[in-house]
Amino acid sequence: MLEPRNIHKLKSLQGKLAYLQRFISNLASRCQSFSRLMKKGVPFQWDEACNKAFKSIKSYLMKPPVLIAPVPRRLLILYVAAQERSVGILLAQKNNEGKENALYYLSRTMMPNELKYSPIEKLCLALIFSIQKLNIISNLIAFIWSQKLTL
């Protein structure tokens, strides 16, 4: 996988990553440095931040975590996280040995107005995002976990 050298190649890369997003943890945050290159009127300038993000994605794809298929009628665990500029979720399920296995990853970057949210509002945004994306199985989710907040 080669570094994108123009906007067309970057869009192609992002399309491929979008197809694989359910397998990539925290994809929105990993691709954050690419977003400024996608803005209209901004010259394509691949810098060190873009290179670091690209290498991070590339190394992640070379040894991704194993996702399992969900076991019917077994409860699901939802982890929500909110970072400075993105929200993400992990849907997990315990196996027969009691160990949690990842089933699904989702993430997205925040809109400009959402960046102004407080930490608790950002977590609520992550929860709403997960419910919208996982609405078919939301009644099977037993636990919801998030990072600690100082209020």
PDB file of C-alpha atoms in Angstrom:
ATOM      1  CA  MET A   1       0.000   0.000   0.000  1.00  0.00           C
ATOM      2  CA  LEU A   2       1.583   3.236  -1.164  1.00  0.00           C
ATOM      3  CA  GLU A   3       1.107   6.726   0.238  1.00  0.00           C
ATOM      4  CA  PRO A   4      -1.412   8.813  -1.693  1.00  0.00           C
ATOM      5  CA  ARG A   5       0.343  11.420  -3.839  1.00  0.00           C
ATOM      6  CA  ASN A   6      -2.742  13.420  -4.860  1.00  0.00           C
ATOM      7  CA  ILE A   7      -6.352  14.071  -3.841  1.00  0.00           C
ATOM      8  CA  HIS A   8      -7.663  11.355  -6.177  1.00  0.00           C
ATOM      9  CA  LYS A   9      -5.457   8.688  -4.551  1.00  0.00           C
ATOM     10  CA  LEU A  10      -6.435   9.927  -1.073  1.00  0.00           C
ATOM     11  CA  LYS A  11     -10.145   9.652  -1.916  1.00  0.00           C
ATOM     12  CA  SER A  12      -9.509   6.154  -3.228  1.00  0.00           C
ATOM     13  CA  LEU A  13      -7.742   5.215   0.019  1.00  0.00           C
ATOM     14  CA  GLN A  14     -10.568   6.638   2.128  1.00  0.00           C
ATOM     15  CA  GLY A  15     -13.112   4.696   0.078  1.00  0.00           C
ATOM     16  CA  LYS A  16     -11.235   1.467   0.732  1.00  0.00           C
ATOM     17  CA  LEU A  17     -10.966   2.277   4.435  1.00  0.00           C
ATOM     18  CA  ALA A  18     -14.689   3.085   4.591  1.00  0.00           C
ATOM     19  CA  TYR A  19     -15.376  -0.388   3.231  1.00  0.00           C
ATOM     20  CA  LEU A  20     -13.228  -1.887   6.019  1.00  0.00           C
ATOM     21  CA  GLN A  21     -14.330   0.467   8.813  1.00  0.00           C
ATOM     22  CA  ARG A  22     -16.136  -2.158  10.879  1.00  0.00           C
ATOM     23  CA  PHE A  23     -12.807  -3.999  11.226  1.00  0.00           C
ATOM     24  CA  ILE A  24     -10.663  -0.989  12.153  1.00  0.00           C
ATOM     25  CA  SER A  25     -10.670   0.344  15.687  1.00  0.00           C
ATOM     26  CA  ASN A  26     -10.969   4.123  15.973  1.00  0.00           C
ATOM     27  CA  LEU A  27     -10.732   4.734  12.227  1.00  0.00           C
ATOM     28  CA  ALA A  28     -12.130   8.275  12.378  1.00  0.00           C
ATOM     29  CA  SER A  29      -9.426   9.395  14.765  1.00  0.00           C
ATOM     30  CA  ARG A  30      -6.729   7.618  12.772  1.00  0.00           C
ATOM     31  CA  CYS A  31      -7.801   9.445   9.567  1.00  0.00           C
ATOM     32  CA  GLN A  32      -8.170  12.856  11.217  1.00  0.00           C
ATOM     33  CA  SER A  33      -5.069  14.357   9.602  1.00  0.00           C
ATOM     34  CA  PHE A  34      -6.398  13.490   6.120  1.00  0.00           C
ATOM     35  CA  SER A  35      -9.545  15.606   6.537  1.00  0.00           C
ATOM     36  CA  ARG A  36      -7.853  18.958   6.005  1.00  0.00           C
ATOM     37  CA  LEU A  37      -6.470  17.718   2.665  1.00  0.00           C
ATOM     38  CA  MET A  38     -10.013  16.969   1.506  1.00  0.00           C
ATOM     39  CA  LYS A  39     -11.221  20.551   1.941  1.00  0.00           C
ATOM     40  CA  LYS A  40     -11.974  22.477  -1.207  1.00  0.00           C
ATOM     41  CA  GLY A  41      -9.315  24.965  -2.237  1.00  0.00           C
ATOM     42  CA  VAL A  42      -6.625  23.498   0.027  1.00  0.00           C
ATOM     43  CA  PRO A  43      -3.482  22.389  -1.830  1.00  0.00           C
ATOM     44  CA  PHE A  44      -2.543  18.736  -1.408  1.00  0.00           C
ATOM     45  CA  GLN A  45       0.457  18.733   0.896  1.00  0.00           C
ATOM     46  CA  TRP A  46       1.326  15.371   2.449  1.00  0.00           C
ATOM     47  CA  ASP A  47       3.067  16.219   5.723  1.00  0.00           C
ATOM     48  CA  GLU A  48       4.505  14.305   8.672  1.00  0.00           C
ATOM     49  CA  ALA A  49       1.112  14.061  10.454  1.00  0.00           C
ATOM     50  CA  CYS A  50      -0.438  12.468   7.360  1.00  0.00           C
ATOM     51  CA  ASN A  51       2.521  10.129   7.018  1.00  0.00           C
ATOM     52  CA  LYS A  52       2.240   9.087  10.672  1.00  0.00           C
ATOM     53  CA  ALA A  53      -1.511   8.445  10.308  1.00  0.00           C
ATOM     54  CA  PHE A  54      -0.966   6.450   7.118  1.00  0.00           C
ATOM     55  CA  LYS A  55       1.711   4.296   8.757  1.00  0.00           C
ATOM     56  CA  SER A  56      -0.534   3.752  11.790  1.00  0.00           C
ATOM     57  CA  ILE A  57      -3.378   2.508   9.581  1.00  0.00           C
ATOM     58  CA  LYS A  58      -1.026   0.387   7.498  1.00  0.00           C
ATOM     59  CA  SER A  59       0.537  -1.303  10.544  1.00  0.00           C
ATOM     60  CA  TYR A  60      -2.919  -1.874  12.069  1.00  0.00           C
ATOM     61  CA  LEU A  61      -4.118  -3.569   8.889  1.00  0.00           C
ATOM     62  CA  MET A  62      -1.082  -5.862   8.870  1.00  0.00           C
ATOM     63  CA  LYS A  63      -2.075  -7.378  12.233  1.00  0.00           C
ATOM     64  CA  PRO A  64      -5.714  -6.541  12.940  1.00  0.00           C
ATOM     65  CA  PRO A  65      -7.580  -7.949  15.938  1.00  0.00           C
ATOM     66  CA  VAL A  66      -9.745 -10.964  15.217  1.00  0.00           C
ATOM     67  CA  LEU A  67     -13.433 -10.145  15.069  1.00  0.00           C
ATOM     68  CA  ILE A  68     -15.858 -12.933  15.854  1.00  0.00           C
ATOM     69  CA  ALA A  69     -19.393 -13.579  14.713  1.00  0.00           C
ATOM     70  CA  PRO A  70     -22.017 -12.918  17.392  1.00  0.00           C
ATOM     71  CA  VAL A  71     -23.515 -15.882  19.213  1.00  0.00           C
ATOM     72  CA  PRO A  72     -27.323 -15.727  19.064  1.00  0.00           C
ATOM     73  CA  ARG A  73     -29.172 -15.098  22.339  1.00  0.00           C
ATOM     74  CA  ARG A  74     -25.971 -14.102  24.142  1.00  0.00           C
ATOM     75  CA  LEU A  75     -25.847 -10.597  25.600  1.00  0.00           C
ATOM     76  CA  LEU A  76     -23.766  -7.902  23.946  1.00  0.00           C
ATOM     77  CA  ILE A  77     -21.497  -5.306  25.542  1.00  0.00           C
ATOM     78  CA  LEU A  78     -21.197  -1.826  24.084  1.00  0.00           C
ATOM     79  CA  TYR A  79     -18.190   0.402  24.750  1.00  0.00           C
ATOM     80  CA  VAL A  80     -18.524   4.069  23.813  1.00  0.00           C
ATOM     81  CA  ALA A  81     -15.678   6.558  23.680  1.00  0.00           C
ATOM     82  CA  ALA A  82     -15.397  10.223  22.839  1.00  0.00           C
ATOM     83  CA  GLN A  83     -12.123  11.834  21.946  1.00  0.00           C
ATOM     84  CA  GLU A  84     -11.373  15.441  21.152  1.00  0.00           C
ATOM     85  CA  ARG A  85     -12.526  15.215  17.522  1.00  0.00           C
ATOM     86  CA  SER A  86     -14.160  11.798  17.108  1.00  0.00           C
ATOM     87  CA  VAL A  87     -16.496   9.285  18.725  1.00  0.00           C
ATOM     88  CA  GLY A  88     -16.181   5.535  18.559  1.00  0.00           C
ATOM     89  CA  ILE A  89     -17.862   2.365  19.700  1.00  0.00           C
ATOM     90  CA  LEU A  90     -16.908  -1.248  20.146  1.00  0.00           C
ATOM     91  CA  LEU A  91     -19.511  -3.983  20.263  1.00  0.00           C
ATOM     92  CA  ALA A  92     -18.266  -7.044  22.125  1.00  0.00           C
ATOM     93  CA  GLN A  93     -19.521 -10.350  23.449  1.00  0.00           C
ATOM     94  CA  LYS A  94     -18.156 -12.785  26.008  1.00  0.00           C
ATOM     95  CA  ASN A  95     -17.131 -16.210  24.759  1.00  0.00           C
ATOM     96  CA  ASN A  96     -17.561 -19.527  26.603  1.00  0.00           C
ATOM     97  CA  GLU A  97     -14.442 -18.843  28.702  1.00  0.00           C
ATOM     98  CA  GLY A  98     -15.760 -15.427  29.787  1.00  0.00           C
ATOM     99  CA  LYS A  99     -13.262 -13.482  27.666  1.00  0.00           C
ATOM    100  CA  GLU A 100     -14.599 -10.533  25.674  1.00  0.00           C
ATOM    101  CA  ASN A 101     -14.216 -10.655  21.918  1.00  0.00           C
ATOM    102  CA  ALA A 102     -14.723  -7.750  19.524  1.00  0.00           C
ATOM    103  CA  LEU A 103     -17.635  -8.025  17.111  1.00  0.00           C
ATOM    104  CA  TYR A 104     -17.812  -4.622  15.464  1.00  0.00           C
ATOM    105  CA  TYR A 105     -16.106  -1.218  15.441  1.00  0.00           C
ATOM    106  CA  LEU A 106     -17.676   2.098  14.467  1.00  0.00           C
ATOM    107  CA  SER A 107     -16.312   5.623  14.578  1.00  0.00           C
ATOM    108  CA  ARG A 108     -16.887   9.017  13.048  1.00  0.00           C
ATOM    109  CA  THR A 109     -15.431  12.486  13.204  1.00  0.00           C
ATOM    110  CA  MET A 110     -17.442  15.196  14.884  1.00  0.00           C
ATOM    111  CA  MET A 111     -19.075  18.034  12.995  1.00  0.00           C
ATOM    112  CA  PRO A 112     -17.778  21.564  13.767  1.00  0.00           C
ATOM    113  CA  ASN A 113     -20.709  22.349  16.081  1.00  0.00           C
ATOM    114  CA  GLU A 114     -20.212  19.045  17.961  1.00  0.00           C
ATOM    115  CA  LEU A 115     -16.605  19.939  18.779  1.00  0.00           C
ATOM    116  CA  LYS A 116     -17.972  22.503  21.256  1.00  0.00           C
ATOM    117  CA  TYR A 117     -19.788  19.836  23.300  1.00  0.00           C
ATOM    118  CA  SER A 118     -18.775  19.073  26.865  1.00  0.00           C
ATOM    119  CA  PRO A 119     -17.219  15.631  27.548  1.00  0.00           C
ATOM    120  CA  ILE A 120     -20.524  14.188  28.796  1.00  0.00           C
ATOM    121  CA  GLU A 121     -22.344  15.515  25.721  1.00  0.00           C
ATOM    122  CA  LYS A 122     -19.701  13.923  23.494  1.00  0.00           C
ATOM    123  CA  LEU A 123     -20.285  10.574  25.213  1.00  0.00           C
ATOM    124  CA  CYS A 124     -24.026  10.988  24.705  1.00  0.00           C
ATOM    125  CA  LEU A 125     -23.305  11.721  21.046  1.00  0.00           C
ATOM    126  CA  ALA A 126     -21.329   8.456  20.850  1.00  0.00           C
ATOM    127  CA  LEU A 127     -24.227   6.588  22.449  1.00  0.00           C
ATOM    128  CA  ILE A 128     -26.779   8.115  20.059  1.00  0.00           C
ATOM    129  CA  PHE A 129     -24.488   7.306  17.128  1.00  0.00           C
ATOM    130  CA  SER A 130     -24.252   3.685  18.255  1.00  0.00           C
ATOM    131  CA  ILE A 131     -28.020   3.351  18.676  1.00  0.00           C
ATOM    132  CA  GLN A 132     -28.609   4.802  15.202  1.00  0.00           C
ATOM    133  CA  LYS A 133     -26.110   2.423  13.608  1.00  0.00           C
ATOM    134  CA  LEU A 134     -26.989  -0.661  15.655  1.00  0.00           C
ATOM    135  CA  ASN A 135     -30.748  -0.123  15.998  1.00  0.00           C
ATOM    136  CA  ILE A 136     -31.607  -3.717  15.068  1.00  0.00           C
ATOM    137  CA  ILE A 137     -29.664  -5.180  17.989  1.00  0.00           C
ATOM    138  CA  SER A 138     -29.911  -2.379  20.552  1.00  0.00           C
ATOM    139  CA  ASN A 139     -32.390  -4.386  22.656  1.00  0.00           C
ATOM    140  CA  LEU A 140     -29.759  -7.144  23.071  1.00  0.00           C
ATOM    141  CA  ILE A 141     -27.112  -4.875  24.587  1.00  0.00           C
ATOM    142  CA  ALA A 142     -26.713  -5.643  28.282  1.00  0.00           C
ATOM    143  CA  PHE A 143     -23.928  -3.284  29.362  1.00  0.00           C
ATOM    144  CA  ILE A 144     -22.680   0.069  28.196  1.00  0.00           C
ATOM    145  CA  TRP A 145     -19.208   1.205  29.244  1.00  0.00           C
ATOM    146  CA  SER A 146     -17.373   4.458  28.697  1.00  0.00           C
ATOM    147  CA  GLN A 147     -14.231   6.173  29.852  1.00  0.00           C
ATOM    148  CA  LYS A 148     -14.229   7.907  33.231  1.00  0.00           C
ATOM    149  CA  LEU A 149     -15.341  11.517  33.292  1.00  0.00           C
ATOM    150  CA  THR A 150     -14.491  14.196  35.785  1.00  0.00           C
ATOM    151  CA  LEU A 151     -17.608  16.292  36.247  1.00  0.00           C
TER     152      LEU A 151
END
